[in-house]
Amino acid sequence: MGIDTHRDQINLSRWLIEQERNHGRIPGSLRLLIEQVARACQRISRAVSRAASSGVLGSLGSENIQGEVQKKLDVIANDVLLQANEWGGHLAAMASEELETIHTIPHRFPRGEYLLMFDPLDGSSNIDVNVTIGTIFSVLHLAEGAANVGPEHFLQPGRKQVAAGYCTYGPQTTLVLTVGHGVAEFTLDFDEGGFVLSRDHVQIPRTTHEFSINMSNMRHWAPPVRRYIDECLAGSLGPRGNDFNMRWVGSMVADVHRVLSRGGVFLYPWDAREPDRAGKLRLMYEANPMALLVEQAGGMAIAGTARILDIEPTGLHQRAAVMLGSTEEVALLQRYHAEQDPHSHTTIG
Ligand code: AHG
Ligand code: MN
Ligand code: MN
């Protein structure tokens, strides 16, 4: 079968320029910032694909601010993103899962109006076993008149994100992006030397019979989550009257990418092992960007009864419970949470 090499491919720059020119959706500075993030992801993709041959698999022996063991690639990906985005003049500061506090733009470079947050490499436990991992990012606007940028400027609810996305490093390198008007997917094309549009106007099917959760934590879940999963497991013999399938990659980027591709519901809920912690995933650079993408693709993203994008953040590294995906399932989960605690507007912890 011949491959058509003359298709009129739309690359990331063209797609962004058309957002800017035809729809007035993004300013030029945001376009340049997103292009720079994409270039960094391309570099990380290369580092990931060469990790075994260049000897950068495995751990570093250090821990990050969350007390998690850092893999060599976590640190490499973090450095690539910091370096690629420092000099462009579009950013005031960056924040990362791997850094205790914010990284302000050095004085030798001009300071811009945006704030960038990222999980440089998501799915750490999959790095050394050649399973899909990825980068997640979120862009906020710096409040007007802010003289000295500090961590407090990042503490904006997720609904204020001006762009969000992720890049998966798997069988293909795929960049999924929103600038607040739907979701587009780009695939790294080696002939083109960059990302080309593979799906525009991505929509999550409203219904699904597939759920994604780490079942080994079942005994620690809160009753509404337990009830929901119990009913899925009961299948056609239970109240749902349908059999459900389960998938769990263990990299949020890969699990959410599946949800954005064919529907499903992804959960990382609060659990009783650490009752004071809202969940495992981080609000600012995991839950919020994914929630914006999912909502922009017609799905729902909640932390219990509350919408993730409405959570008022109190810390850069704060955690959140995450339940997102196909609307009918997430709405049911929200109802189960409301029935348990009708006065709760946020999740536990
Ligand atoms: P990170 O590698 O950035 O620390 O994130 C890991 C997260 C997320 O990718 C995934 O959904 C979850 O941890 C997996 O948790 P389990 O180990 O419970 O499967
Ligand atoms: Mn992560
Ligand atoms: Mn990470």
PDB file of C-alpha atoms and ligand atoms in Angstrom, residues 68 74 97 119 121-125 214 217 248 250-253 255 266 268 280-282 286, ligand 1:
ATOM      1  CA  GLU A  68       9.389  10.987  45.358  1.00  0.00           C
ATOM      2  CA  ASP A  74      12.527  13.380  35.248  1.00  0.00           C
ATOM      3  CA  GLU A  97       6.636  19.140  39.858  1.00  0.00           C
ATOM      4  CA  ASP A 119       4.873  17.905  35.112  1.00  0.00           C
ATOM      5  CA  LEU A 121       7.604  13.559  32.928  1.00  0.00           C
ATOM      6  CA  ASP A 122       4.399  11.923  34.033  1.00  0.00           C
ATOM      7  CA  GLY A 123       4.296   8.190  34.670  1.00  0.00           C
ATOM      8  CA  SER A 124       7.662   7.791  36.407  1.00  0.00           C
ATOM      9  CA  SER A 125       7.027   4.157  37.280  1.00  0.00           C
ATOM     10  CA  ASN A 214      -5.857   1.596  40.436  1.00  0.00           C
ATOM     11  CA  ASN A 217      -6.485   0.781  46.464  1.00  0.00           C
ATOM     12  CA  TRP A 248      -4.956   1.177  33.792  1.00  0.00           C
ATOM     13  CA  GLY A 250      -0.374   3.910  35.343  1.00  0.00           C
ATOM     14  CA  SER A 251       0.681   7.052  33.457  1.00  0.00           C
ATOM     15  CA  MET A 252      -2.026   9.682  33.730  1.00  0.00           C
ATOM     16  CA  VAL A 253      -1.106  11.065  30.293  1.00  0.00           C
ATOM     17  CA  ASP A 255      -4.846   6.933  30.529  1.00  0.00           C
ATOM     18  CA  PHE A 266     -10.398   7.947  34.735  1.00  0.00           C
ATOM     19  CA  TYR A 268      -7.584   8.861  41.070  1.00  0.00           C
ATOM     20  CA  LYS A 280      -2.380  11.598  44.722  1.00  0.00           C
ATOM     21  CA  LEU A 281      -2.355  13.784  41.629  1.00  0.00           C
ATOM     22  CA  ARG A 282      -1.245  17.390  41.692  1.00  0.00           C
ATOM     23  CA  GLU A 286      -1.822  17.370  36.454  1.00  0.00           C
TER      24      GLU A 286
HETATM   25  P1  AHG B   1       4.433  11.210  38.277  1.00  0.00           P
HETATM   26  O1  AHG B   1       5.151  10.116  37.576  1.00  0.00           O
HETATM   27  O2  AHG B   1       4.500  12.514  37.550  1.00  0.00           O
HETATM   28  O3  AHG B   1       4.801  11.329  39.733  1.00  0.00           O
HETATM   29  O4  AHG B   1       2.865  10.873  38.240  1.00  0.00           O
HETATM   30  C1  AHG B   1       2.449   9.561  38.498  1.00  0.00           C
HETATM   31  C2  AHG B   1       0.972   9.498  38.638  1.00  0.00           C
HETATM   32  C3  AHG B   1       0.173   9.381  37.353  1.00  0.00           C
HETATM   33  O5  AHG B   1       0.888   9.427  36.193  1.00  0.00           O
HETATM   34  C4  AHG B   1      -0.499   8.043  37.456  1.00  0.00           C
HETATM   35  O6  AHG B   1      -1.824   8.122  37.051  1.00  0.00           O
HETATM   36  C5  AHG B   1      -0.370   7.656  38.882  1.00  0.00           C
HETATM   37  O7  AHG B   1       0.688   8.375  39.428  1.00  0.00           O
HETATM   38  C6  AHG B   1      -0.123   6.185  39.020  1.00  0.00           C
HETATM   39  O8  AHG B   1      -0.287   5.832  40.308  1.00  0.00           O
HETATM   40  P2  AHG B   1      -0.214   4.308  40.819  1.00  0.00           P
HETATM   41  O9  AHG B   1       1.220   4.095  41.152  1.00  0.00           O
HETATM   42  O10 AHG B   1      -1.136   4.279  41.990  1.00  0.00           O
HETATM   43  O11 AHG B   1      -0.680   3.400  39.692  1.00  0.00           O
END
